[in-house]
Coordinates of C-alpha atoms in Angstrom, one line a residue:
M1 CA 0.0 0.0 0.0
D2 CA 1.2 3.5 -0.8
I3 CA 0.1 5.4 2.3
K4 CA 1.7 8.5 1.0
K5 CA -0.5 8.7 -2.0
R6 CA -2.3 12.0 -2.0
I7 CA -6.1 11.9 -2.5
R8 CA -8.3 14.8 -3.4
I9 CA -11.6 13.5 -2.0
G10 CA -13.8 16.1 -3.8
D11 CA -12.3 15.5 -7.2
L12 CA -12.4 11.8 -6.7
L13 CA -16.1 11.8 -5.8
I14 CA -17.1 14.0 -8.7
E15 CA -15.0 11.9 -11.1
N16 CA -17.0 8.8 -10.0
K17 CA -20.3 10.7 -10.1
L18 CA -21.0 10.1 -6.5
I19 CA -21.6 13.8 -5.8
S20 CA -22.2 16.9 -7.9
E21 CA -20.0 20.0 -8.1
Q22 CA -22.7 22.0 -6.4
Q23 CA -22.8 19.6 -3.5
L24 CA -19.0 19.8 -3.3
E25 CA -19.2 23.6 -3.1
V26 CA -21.7 23.5 -0.3
A27 CA -19.6 20.9 1.6
L28 CA -16.4 23.0 1.2
A29 CA -18.2 26.1 2.6
E30 CA -19.5 24.0 5.5
Q31 CA -16.0 22.6 6.1
K32 CA -14.6 26.1 6.5
K33 CA -17.1 26.7 9.4
T34 CA -16.7 23.4 11.2
R35 CA -13.1 22.6 10.3
R36 CA -14.0 18.9 10.0
K37 CA -12.7 16.6 7.3
L38 CA -14.3 17.0 3.9
G39 CA -15.4 13.4 3.8
K40 CA -17.2 13.6 7.2
T41 CA -18.8 16.8 6.1
L42 CA -20.2 15.2 3.0
V43 CA -21.5 12.3 5.0
D44 CA -23.1 14.5 7.6
L45 CA -24.8 16.6 4.9
G46 CA -26.2 13.4 3.5
Y47 CA -24.6 13.7 0.1
I48 CA -22.9 10.3 0.3
E49 CA -23.1 7.1 2.4
E50 CA -20.1 6.6 4.7
T51 CA -19.6 3.0 3.4
A52 CA -19.5 4.2 -0.3
L53 CA -16.9 6.9 0.6
L54 CA -14.7 4.5 2.5
E55 CA -14.8 1.8 -0.2
L56 CA -13.8 4.4 -2.8
I57 CA -10.9 5.7 -0.7
S58 CA -9.7 2.1 0.0
E59 CA -9.7 1.3 -3.7
Q60 CA -7.6 4.4 -4.5
L61 CA -5.1 3.6 -1.7
G62 CA -5.0 -0.1 -2.6
I63 CA -6.0 -1.2 0.9
A64 CA -8.9 -3.2 2.3
Y65 CA -12.1 -1.8 3.7
I66 CA -13.3 -3.6 6.8
S67 CA -16.7 -3.4 8.4
L68 CA -16.3 -3.7 12.2
K69 CA -19.9 -4.6 12.8
K70 CA -19.3 -8.3 12.7
Y71 CA -15.5 -8.3 12.9
P72 CA -14.2 -10.6 15.7
I73 CA -12.2 -8.3 17.9
N74 CA -9.2 -9.9 19.7
Q75 CA -8.8 -8.0 23.0
D76 CA -5.2 -8.9 23.5
I77 CA -4.2 -7.5 20.1
L78 CA -6.5 -4.5 20.5
R79 CA -4.8 -3.5 23.7
K80 CA -1.4 -3.5 22.0
L81 CA -2.3 0.0 20.9
P82 CA -2.9 2.1 24.0
E83 CA -6.3 3.8 24.3
I84 CA -4.8 7.3 24.3
Q85 CA -3.1 6.7 20.9
A86 CA -6.1 4.7 19.6
R87 CA -8.5 7.7 20.2
R88 CA -6.0 10.3 19.1
F89 CA -5.2 8.7 15.8
R90 CA -8.7 7.2 15.4
A91 CA -7.3 3.7 14.9
I92 CA -7.7 0.2 16.3
A93 CA -5.4 -2.9 16.2
L94 CA -7.4 -5.8 14.7
A95 CA -5.2 -8.8 14.0
E96 CA -1.6 -10.0 13.8
E97 CA -0.2 -12.3 11.1
N98 CA 3.4 -13.0 9.9
G99 CA 4.8 -10.4 12.2
K100 CA 2.5 -7.6 11.0
I101 CA -0.3 -6.0 12.8
L102 CA -3.5 -5.1 10.9
V103 CA -4.6 -1.6 12.0
G104 CA -8.0 -0.1 11.1
M105 CA -7.9 3.6 10.6
A106 CA -10.8 6.1 10.1
D107 CA -8.4 8.2 8.0
P108 CA -5.9 5.8 6.3
S109 CA -4.3 8.8 4.4
D110 CA -3.1 10.4 7.7
I111 CA 0.7 9.9 7.2
F112 CA 1.5 11.4 10.7
A113 CA -0.8 9.0 12.4
Y114 CA 0.6 6.0 10.4
D115 CA 4.1 6.8 11.5
E116 CA 3.2 7.3 15.1
I117 CA 1.3 4.1 15.3
K118 CA 4.3 2.2 13.9
K119 CA 6.5 3.7 16.6
V120 CA 4.1 2.7 19.4
L121 CA 3.6 -0.8 18.1
K122 CA 7.3 -1.3 17.3
Q123 CA 6.6 -3.6 14.4
P124 CA 5.4 -3.4 10.8
I125 CA 1.7 -2.6 10.3
E126 CA -0.8 -3.1 7.5
V127 CA -3.6 -0.5 7.2
A128 CA -7.3 -1.0 6.5
S129 CA -10.0 1.5 6.1
I130 CA -12.8 1.5 8.8
S131 CA -15.9 3.5 9.7
E132 CA -15.3 6.2 12.3
S133 CA -18.7 5.6 14.0
D134 CA -18.0 1.9 14.3
L135 CA -14.5 2.6 15.5
F136 CA -15.6 4.7 18.5
H137 CA -18.1 2.1 19.6
H138 CA -15.3 -0.5 19.6
L139 CA -13.0 1.8 21.5
D140 CA -15.6 2.3 24.2
T141 CA -16.3 -1.4 24.6
G142 CA -12.8 -2.7 23.8
Y143 CA -11.1 -0.5 26.4
R144 CA -13.6 -1.3 29.1
K145 CA -12.3 -0.6 32.6
T146 CA -12.8 -4.2 34.0
E147 CA -9.1 -5.0 33.9
Q148 CA -8.2 -1.6 35.4
I149 CA -10.8 -2.1 38.1
D150 CA -9.2 -5.4 39.1
N151 CA -5.7 -3.9 39.1
L152 CA -6.7 -0.9 41.2
A153 CA -8.6 -3.1 43.6
E154 CA -5.4 -5.1 44.2
V155 CA -3.4 -1.8 44.8
L156 CA -6.1 -0.5 47.2
D157 CA -6.2 -3.9 49.0
D158 CA -2.4 -3.7 49.5
E159 CA -2.7 -0.3 51.0
L160 CA -5.4 -1.4 53.4
S161 CA -3.1 -3.6 55.5
D162 CA -4.4 -5.0 58.8
T163 CA -1.8 -3.1 60.9
D164 CA -1.7 0.2 59.1
F165 CA -5.3 1.2 58.2
D166 CA -6.8 4.6 58.7
L167 CA -10.0 4.6 56.7
Q168 CA -11.1 8.1 57.7
A169 CA -7.7 9.6 56.8
L170 CA -7.8 7.8 53.4
T171 CA -11.3 9.0 52.6
Q172 CA -11.1 12.5 53.9
T173 CA -7.7 13.5 52.5
T174 CA -7.7 16.7 50.5
N175 CA -5.2 15.5 47.9
T176 CA -7.1 12.5 46.5
T177 CA -6.0 12.6 42.9
D178 CA -3.6 9.7 43.3
A179 CA -5.5 7.7 45.9
P180 CA -6.3 4.2 44.6
V181 CA -9.9 4.4 46.0
V182 CA -10.6 7.5 43.8
K183 CA -9.0 6.0 40.8
L184 CA -11.0 2.8 41.3
L185 CA -14.3 4.8 41.5
Q186 CA -13.3 6.8 38.5
A187 CA -12.7 3.5 36.5
I188 CA -16.0 2.1 37.7
F189 CA -18.0 5.2 36.7
E190 CA -16.2 5.5 33.3
D191 CA -16.9 1.9 32.5
A192 CA -20.6 2.4 33.5
V193 CA -20.9 5.5 31.3
N194 CA -19.2 3.7 28.3
M195 CA -21.7 0.8 28.6
K196 CA -24.7 3.2 29.1
A197 CA -25.5 1.5 32.4
S198 CA -28.4 2.9 34.4
D199 CA -27.3 1.6 37.8
I200 CA -24.2 0.5 39.6
H201 CA -24.4 -2.1 42.4
I202 CA -21.6 -2.6 44.8
E203 CA -22.3 -5.7 46.9
P204 CA -19.9 -7.2 49.5
D205 CA -20.1 -11.0 49.9
S206 CA -18.2 -13.3 52.3
N207 CA -15.3 -14.0 50.0
V208 CA -15.7 -11.5 47.0
L209 CA -16.9 -8.1 46.1
R210 CA -19.5 -8.0 43.3
I211 CA -19.7 -4.9 41.1
R212 CA -22.8 -5.1 38.9
Q213 CA -24.1 -2.8 36.2
R214 CA -27.7 -2.7 34.9
I215 CA -27.3 -2.4 31.1
D216 CA -30.6 -2.4 29.0
G217 CA -32.4 -3.5 32.1
I218 CA -30.2 -6.6 32.7
L219 CA -27.5 -6.8 35.4
Q220 CA -24.0 -7.7 34.3
E221 CA -21.5 -8.8 37.0
Q222 CA -17.8 -8.3 37.7
I223 CA -16.3 -10.1 40.7
V224 CA -13.4 -8.6 42.6
D225 CA -11.5 -10.9 45.1
E226 CA -10.3 -8.1 47.4
T227 CA -13.3 -7.9 49.8
R228 CA -11.6 -5.4 52.2
I229 CA -11.8 -2.6 49.7
A230 CA -15.7 -2.5 50.0
S231 CA -15.6 -0.3 53.2
A232 CA -13.2 2.2 51.6
L233 CA -15.4 2.5 48.5
T234 CA -18.5 2.9 50.6
S235 CA -17.0 5.5 52.8
R236 CA -15.8 7.5 49.8
L237 CA -19.2 7.4 48.2
K238 CA -20.9 8.4 51.4
L239 CA -18.7 11.4 51.6
M240 CA -19.5 12.3 48.0
G241 CA -23.2 11.9 48.8
G242 CA -23.1 13.9 52.0
L243 CA -23.9 10.9 54.2
N244 CA -22.7 9.9 57.7
I245 CA -19.7 7.6 57.2
S246 CA -19.8 6.4 60.8
E247 CA -23.4 5.2 60.5
K248 CA -23.3 1.6 59.2
R249 CA -26.4 0.2 60.9
L250 CA -29.1 2.1 59.1
P251 CA -29.9 2.7 55.4
Q252 CA -29.0 6.1 54.0
D253 CA -29.8 8.1 50.8
G254 CA -27.9 10.8 49.1
R255 CA -26.9 12.3 45.7
F256 CA -24.0 14.0 44.0
N257 CA -22.9 15.1 40.6
I258 CA -19.8 14.0 38.7
K259 CA -18.3 14.7 35.3
V260 CA -17.3 11.6 33.4
K261 CA -16.1 11.7 29.8
N262 CA -17.5 15.3 29.3
K263 CA -20.9 14.1 30.6
N264 CA -22.6 15.6 33.6
I265 CA -23.9 12.6 35.6
D266 CA -26.3 13.0 38.5
V267 CA -25.9 10.0 40.9
R268 CA -28.6 8.9 43.3
L269 CA -27.0 6.9 46.1
S270 CA -28.6 4.4 48.4
T271 CA -26.8 2.3 51.1
M272 CA -28.2 -0.6 53.0
P273 CA -26.6 -2.7 55.8
M274 CA -26.1 -6.3 54.8
L275 CA -24.6 -9.4 56.4
H276 CA -21.1 -8.8 55.1
G277 CA -21.0 -5.0 54.9
E278 CA -23.0 -2.3 53.2
S279 CA -24.6 -2.7 49.8
V280 CA -24.5 0.5 47.6
V281 CA -26.7 1.1 44.6
M282 CA -26.2 4.1 42.4
R283 CA -28.7 5.3 39.8
L284 CA -27.0 7.2 37.0
L285 CA -28.9 10.1 35.3
D286 CA -27.1 11.6 32.3
H287 CA -28.1 15.3 32.2
S288 CA -25.8 16.0 29.2
Q289 CA -28.4 14.2 26.9
G290 CA -31.0 16.9 27.7
L291 CA -34.7 16.2 27.8
L292 CA -36.2 13.9 25.3
N293 CA -39.2 14.8 23.1
F294 CA -42.0 12.5 22.2
D295 CA -40.7 12.0 18.7
K296 CA -37.6 10.3 20.2
L297 CA -39.5 8.1 22.7
G298 CA -40.8 5.8 20.0
I299 CA -44.5 6.0 21.1
P300 CA -46.6 4.8 18.1
D301 CA -48.8 7.5 16.5
D302 CA -52.1 5.8 17.4
I303 CA -51.1 6.4 21.1
L304 CA -49.0 9.5 20.8
I305 CA -51.6 11.7 19.0
P306 CA -54.4 11.2 21.5
F307 CA -51.9 11.4 24.4
R308 CA -50.6 14.8 23.2
K309 CA -54.1 16.1 23.2
L310 CA -54.8 14.8 26.7
I311 CA -51.7 16.6 28.2
K312 CA -52.9 19.9 26.9
K313 CA -56.4 19.7 28.4
P314 CA -57.2 22.3 31.1
H315 CA -58.1 19.9 33.8
G316 CA -58.3 16.2 34.7
L317 CA -56.0 13.4 35.9
V318 CA -53.6 11.6 33.5
L319 CA -51.8 8.6 35.0
V320 CA -48.7 6.8 33.7
T321 CA -48.3 3.3 35.2
G322 CA -45.9 0.4 35.2
P323 CA -43.2 -1.2 37.4
T324 CA -40.0 0.4 38.6
G325 CA -37.7 1.1 35.7
S326 CA -40.4 1.1 33.0
G327 CA -39.7 4.7 32.0
K328 CA -42.7 6.4 33.7
T329 CA -40.6 9.4 34.9
T330 CA -39.1 9.9 31.4
T331 CA -42.6 10.0 29.9
L332 CA -43.9 12.5 32.5
Y333 CA -40.9 14.8 32.2
T334 CA -41.3 14.8 28.4
A335 CA -44.9 15.7 28.8
L336 CA -44.1 18.6 31.2
N337 CA -41.3 19.7 28.8
E338 CA -43.9 19.9 25.9
I339 CA -46.4 22.0 27.8
N340 CA -43.9 24.1 29.7
N341 CA -44.4 27.8 28.7
P342 CA -44.5 31.2 30.4
A343 CA -48.4 31.1 30.5
T344 CA -48.5 27.8 32.5
K345 CA -47.8 27.5 36.2
I346 CA -46.4 24.0 36.9
I347 CA -45.7 22.6 40.4
T348 CA -44.3 19.1 41.0
A349 CA -44.0 17.0 44.2
E350 CA -41.3 14.4 43.7
D351 CA -39.2 11.9 45.6
P352 CA -36.6 12.3 44.4
V353 CA -36.3 15.2 41.9
E354 CA -34.5 13.5 39.0
Y355 CA -34.2 16.3 36.5
Q356 CA -34.2 20.0 37.1
L357 CA -36.6 21.8 34.7
P358 CA -36.5 25.5 33.9
R359 CA -39.6 27.5 34.9
I360 CA -41.1 24.6 36.7
N361 CA -41.5 24.7 40.5
Q362 CA -40.2 21.4 41.8
V363 CA -40.5 20.3 45.4
Q364 CA -38.4 17.5 46.9
V365 CA -40.5 15.4 49.3
H366 CA -38.8 14.9 52.7
E367 CA -41.0 12.8 54.9
K368 CA -38.6 12.9 57.9
I369 CA -39.4 16.6 58.4
G370 CA -43.1 16.3 57.5
L371 CA -42.8 17.4 53.9
T372 CA -44.9 14.6 52.6
F373 CA -46.8 14.3 49.3
P374 CA -50.1 15.3 50.9
S375 CA -48.6 18.4 52.7
V376 CA -46.9 19.5 49.5
L377 CA -50.1 19.1 47.5
R378 CA -52.2 21.1 49.9
T379 CA -49.7 24.0 49.8
A380 CA -49.3 23.7 46.0
L381 CA -53.0 24.1 45.5
R382 CA -52.8 27.5 47.2
Q383 CA -50.0 28.5 44.8
D384 CA -52.4 29.0 41.9
P385 CA -51.0 26.2 39.7
D386 CA -52.3 25.2 36.2
V387 CA -50.6 21.8 36.2
I388 CA -49.5 19.6 39.1
L389 CA -47.2 16.6 38.9
I390 CA -47.3 14.1 41.8
G391 CA -44.3 11.8 41.6
E392 CA -46.2 8.8 42.8
M393 CA -49.7 8.1 44.4
R394 CA -48.5 6.1 47.3
D395 CA -51.4 6.4 49.8
K396 CA -55.1 7.1 50.1
E397 CA -54.6 10.7 51.1
T398 CA -52.4 11.6 48.1
V399 CA -54.9 9.8 45.8
N400 CA -57.9 11.8 47.1
I401 CA -56.1 15.1 47.0
G402 CA -54.9 14.5 43.5
L403 CA -58.4 13.4 42.3
R404 CA -60.1 16.5 43.9
A405 CA -57.4 18.8 42.4
A406 CA -58.3 17.4 39.0
M407 CA -62.0 18.0 39.7
T408 CA -61.4 21.6 40.6
G409 CA -59.8 22.8 37.4
H410 CA -56.2 21.5 37.5
L411 CA -54.4 19.2 35.1
V412 CA -52.8 16.5 37.3
F413 CA -50.1 14.0 36.2
S414 CA -49.0 11.1 38.4
T415 CA -47.8 7.5 38.4
L416 CA -49.0 4.2 39.9
H417 CA -47.4 0.8 40.1
T418 CA -49.9 -1.3 38.3
N419 CA -49.5 -4.0 35.7
D420 CA -51.7 -2.5 33.0
A421 CA -54.0 0.4 32.3
I422 CA -57.3 -1.4 33.0
S423 CA -56.2 -2.6 36.5
T424 CA -55.3 1.0 37.4
V425 CA -58.9 1.9 38.1
S426 CA -59.3 -1.0 40.4
R427 CA -56.2 0.1 42.3
L428 CA -57.6 3.6 42.8
L429 CA -60.9 2.1 44.1
D430 CA -58.9 -0.2 46.4
M431 CA -57.2 3.0 47.8
D432 CA -60.7 4.2 48.9
A433 CA -61.2 6.6 46.0
E434 CA -65.0 6.9 45.3
G435 CA -66.2 5.7 41.9
F436 CA -68.0 8.9 41.1
V437 CA -64.9 11.0 42.0
V438 CA -62.6 8.8 39.7
A439 CA -65.2 9.2 37.0
S440 CA -65.2 13.0 37.4
S441 CA -61.4 13.3 37.4
L442 CA -59.7 10.5 35.4
Q443 CA -59.0 11.3 31.7
A444 CA -56.7 8.5 30.7
V445 CA -54.2 5.9 31.8
L446 CA -50.9 5.2 29.8
A447 CA -49.3 1.9 30.8
Q448 CA -45.8 1.1 29.6
R449 CA -42.8 -1.2 29.7
L450 CA -39.3 -1.2 28.4
I451 CA -38.1 -4.1 26.3
R452 CA -34.7 -4.8 24.7
R453 CA -34.1 -4.0 21.1
L454 CA -32.5 -6.7 18.9
C455 CA -29.1 -5.8 17.6
T456 CA -29.7 -5.4 13.8
D457 CA -26.1 -6.2 13.0
C458 CA -26.3 -9.8 14.3
R459 CA -30.0 -10.8 14.6
V460 CA -30.9 -14.1 12.9
P461 CA -34.2 -15.5 11.7
H462 CA -36.2 -17.4 14.2
E463 CA -38.5 -20.2 13.2
L464 CA -41.6 -20.4 15.4
N465 CA -42.1 -23.6 17.4
E466 CA -45.4 -24.9 18.9
Q467 CA -44.8 -23.0 22.1
D468 CA -44.2 -19.7 20.2
K469 CA -47.4 -20.2 18.2
I470 CA -49.4 -20.8 21.4
L471 CA -48.1 -17.6 22.8
A472 CA -48.9 -15.6 19.6
N473 CA -52.4 -17.1 19.3
K474 CA -53.1 -16.3 23.0
I475 CA -52.2 -12.6 22.3
L476 CA -53.6 -12.1 18.8
G477 CA -56.2 -14.8 18.6
N478 CA -56.0 -17.2 15.6
T479 CA -54.6 -14.6 13.2
P480 CA -52.2 -16.3 10.8
L481 CA -48.6 -15.3 11.3
T482 CA -46.7 -14.7 8.1
E483 CA -44.0 -12.3 9.3
T484 CA -40.3 -13.3 9.8
F485 CA -39.3 -13.4 13.5
Y486 CA -35.8 -12.9 14.7
Q487 CA -33.8 -13.9 17.7
Q488 CA -30.6 -12.6 19.3
S489 CA -27.1 -13.8 18.3
G490 CA -24.3 -11.6 19.6
C491 CA -21.5 -9.6 18.1
S492 CA -19.0 -6.9 18.9
Q493 CA -21.6 -4.2 18.3
C494 CA -23.8 -5.4 21.2
N495 CA -21.2 -6.7 23.5
D496 CA -22.2 -10.3 22.6
T497 CA -25.6 -9.9 24.2
G498 CA -27.7 -9.9 21.0
Y499 CA -29.5 -6.7 22.2
K500 CA -28.7 -3.1 21.8
G501 CA -30.7 -0.5 23.6
R502 CA -34.4 -0.6 24.7
I503 CA -37.7 0.6 23.3
G504 CA -41.0 1.4 25.0
V505 CA -44.2 -0.6 24.8
Y506 CA -47.4 1.3 25.5
E507 CA -51.1 1.0 25.9
L508 CA -53.5 3.9 26.3
L509 CA -56.9 3.7 27.9
V510 CA -59.0 6.8 27.3
M511 CA -62.1 7.4 29.5
T512 CA -65.3 7.2 27.4
P513 CA -68.9 7.9 28.5
I514 CA -69.6 4.2 28.8
L515 CA -66.5 3.6 30.9
L516 CA -67.4 6.6 33.1
S517 CA -70.9 5.2 33.6
C518 CA -69.5 1.9 34.8
L519 CA -67.3 3.8 37.3
Q520 CA -70.2 5.8 38.7
K521 CA -72.0 2.5 39.3
D522 CA -68.9 0.9 40.8
D523 CA -69.2 -1.9 38.2
N524 CA -65.6 -3.0 37.8
T525 CA -66.5 -6.1 35.8
S526 CA -68.3 -4.2 33.1
F527 CA -65.6 -1.5 33.2
A528 CA -62.9 -4.1 32.4
Q529 CA -65.0 -5.7 29.6
H530 CA -65.8 -2.4 27.9
A531 CA -62.2 -1.2 28.2
K532 CA -60.9 -4.3 26.5
N533 CA -63.4 -3.8 23.7
Q534 CA -62.8 -0.1 23.3
A535 CA -62.1 0.9 19.7
G536 CA -58.4 1.4 19.0
F537 CA -57.3 -0.1 22.4
K538 CA -54.4 -2.5 22.0
P539 CA -53.0 -4.2 25.1
L540 CA -49.3 -4.1 26.0
S541 CA -48.7 -7.7 25.0
Q542 CA -50.1 -7.1 21.5
N543 CA -48.0 -4.0 21.0
A544 CA -45.0 -6.0 22.1
L545 CA -45.8 -8.9 19.7
E546 CA -46.1 -6.4 16.9
L547 CA -42.6 -5.1 17.6
A548 CA -41.4 -8.8 17.4
M549 CA -43.3 -9.2 14.1
Q550 CA -41.4 -6.1 12.8
G551 CA -38.0 -7.6 13.9
V552 CA -37.4 -5.0 16.6
T553 CA -37.4 -7.4 19.5
T554 CA -37.6 -11.1 20.3
L555 CA -40.4 -13.4 21.4
D556 CA -38.4 -13.9 24.6
E557 CA -39.0 -10.2 25.4
V558 CA -42.7 -10.6 24.5
M559 CA -42.9 -13.6 26.7
R560 CA -41.5 -11.5 29.6
I561 CA -44.3 -9.0 29.3
A562 CA -47.0 -11.5 28.6
S563 CA -46.2 -13.5 31.8
D564 CA -46.0 -10.3 33.8
L565 CA -49.5 -9.4 32.6
E566 CA -50.9 -12.9 33.1
V567 CA -51.7 -13.2 29.4
I568 CA -50.6 -16.8 29.5
D569 CA -51.5 -19.2 32.2
E570 CA -49.1 -21.3 34.3
T571 CA -49.4 -24.3 32.0
N572 CA -48.3 -22.4 29.0
L573 CA -45.5 -20.7 31.0
D574 CA -44.1 -24.1 31.8
I575 CA -44.3 -25.3 28.2
A576 CA -42.6 -22.2 26.9
S577 CA -39.7 -22.5 29.4
D578 CA -38.9 -26.1 28.5

C-alpha cells in the first residue's frame, strides 16, 4: 500500500459521479465553518453514504475496507495499541499475522498517524479503512475498565493492611488525585458510562466483592477478590453523597454530581446494611443528553396523537403506570417539557427530583421533616397552579387530594405501580377513591414497559415452534402469522448480548362515556370488559408482539411482558420455558 498517495476527495467523488459540483461547493463552505474533514462533512450533509466513501478511498489507496460490525475483535491485540493513541489517531489494532499488525484507521491517508502508530507498536503494520462511528463504539467497549478495576482493587487492598489502616484519613484526604480508591471509583464510573449503564451495584459478599451494572435492564457482573476494599469504596461514596460515614447500621440516601467523559452525571446513592457490609446502589442520570421529546421516545402514532391532546387539556387526571424502571418518569418529564411555557404554572412534588426543569416549581418530598406528598399538594393548590405533577400516588390521602385537584380545574399528572391500564382503576378504588370521583377526574391511563431491542447487526431469523405459536395465538387470537421473526445472536456491536438499547411498549386507555358510567355504578367487571373492547385499544402484549413481528425485538421479550400481565396461564408458561 502506498500510504503517501495524495487523495483529493472532492475531485475523486465527482469523477466517480457520487456527488455533484454544487454539493462539493456546499460541503467546502460548511467545512470552513466546522473545520472537519471534507469526507465527514459530505457524510453529515447526507450527500454520500459513509460506506461508499470508505470503499472508494480504500480502492484508491490499494487497501482493504473492513466493516467492524461483525469483525471478531481480539482483546489482546486491540490493547497492544494504548487507548490514548487509539483515540488520538482514530485507529484500532485488529489482527496479527506474519509479524505484521493489521490496523484499522478512520483516515488511512493520515501519514503522521501512520508513522506514530508504527512507533508505538514497534513492528510493521498493515492498514485497512474503517468507519469512524464503528471505531468509537469498539474503543468504548474494547477499552472497558474491567481490567483496570481489578488492578486498582489489588493496589487498594495492599494499602489497606491489617496493621496500618486509617480509613477516615484515606477517605477525607484533600489531595485525593492519586488515591487508589478514587482511581478505582473513576474507573467504575467510566466503565458504566461507556456501557450506558443505568445503575451500579456494589455488593460485598463473604469472599468476594460484586460490582454489577444494569445495562438495557439486565444486570452484568464483575467479581473482585479483594473484599476489604468495600468499606473504603462505601465511605468515599458516602462522603461524596453527604452521608454519615460512621453510621453503618441504618440505610442512607444521598446524591451527588460527577463529570465523566465530558458528561454531567447525577448520581442517586442508596446504602443498606447487609450481612457482610453495606450494599451500595447508584442510579445514574445523564443530564448531558437533555430532555427527550415525544418524537424520540418511540411512542406509536395511534397512542401519541391522543396522548398529546390529553396533556394539553385544562383539567383532569392523567396517569402513567408500570413497574419500577419502566420509563414512567421519562414520559412524564417529556410531557411537562412539551407543555412548559410562560403562561402555564407547573408545580411538582417528587421523591426524588430526578431532572431540574426550567420555569417549573419542583419540590423534593422529605418525609422525615413532615414534607410529605399530601402536605406539598395542599400547599401547591394555594400557589395558583395550572398543572400539578405528583411523583407517585402512594397512599389514600395523596390519591384523594390528586383526584379532587383534577376536579377543581387543575391538570394533574401522576404515576401508579400497576401491571396495565385497566387494573389501574381497580387500584384507585382499592385505595378508597370513590367511583364517582374517579369518573369525574380521570381522563386517561398510559401503561408502559421497556423491552430490549434486537441488535440489527447480528440478529438471525427465528422459526416459530409450537410454544411460540401458542403464545402468539393467545395474544392475537388465531390470526395467521406470516412475518419473519428474529432472535438474538451476539456480536461486537452489542457486547455479545444480541440486544442493543431498549424501546418502550405502551397501551393507552382513554375514558369514554360508557366507561365513566361503569365507574359511577362501581361496576368493575363491566368496566374491564368495555375497556378491552374499546375501539383502538391494544394491550401491551399485543403491541410488544407487533414489535417482534417487525423484527425490533424477540419473542423472549414478548414472553416476559406476557407472563407479567398474566396473558398466558401457568401451564403455557411451563411449556414455553422447556
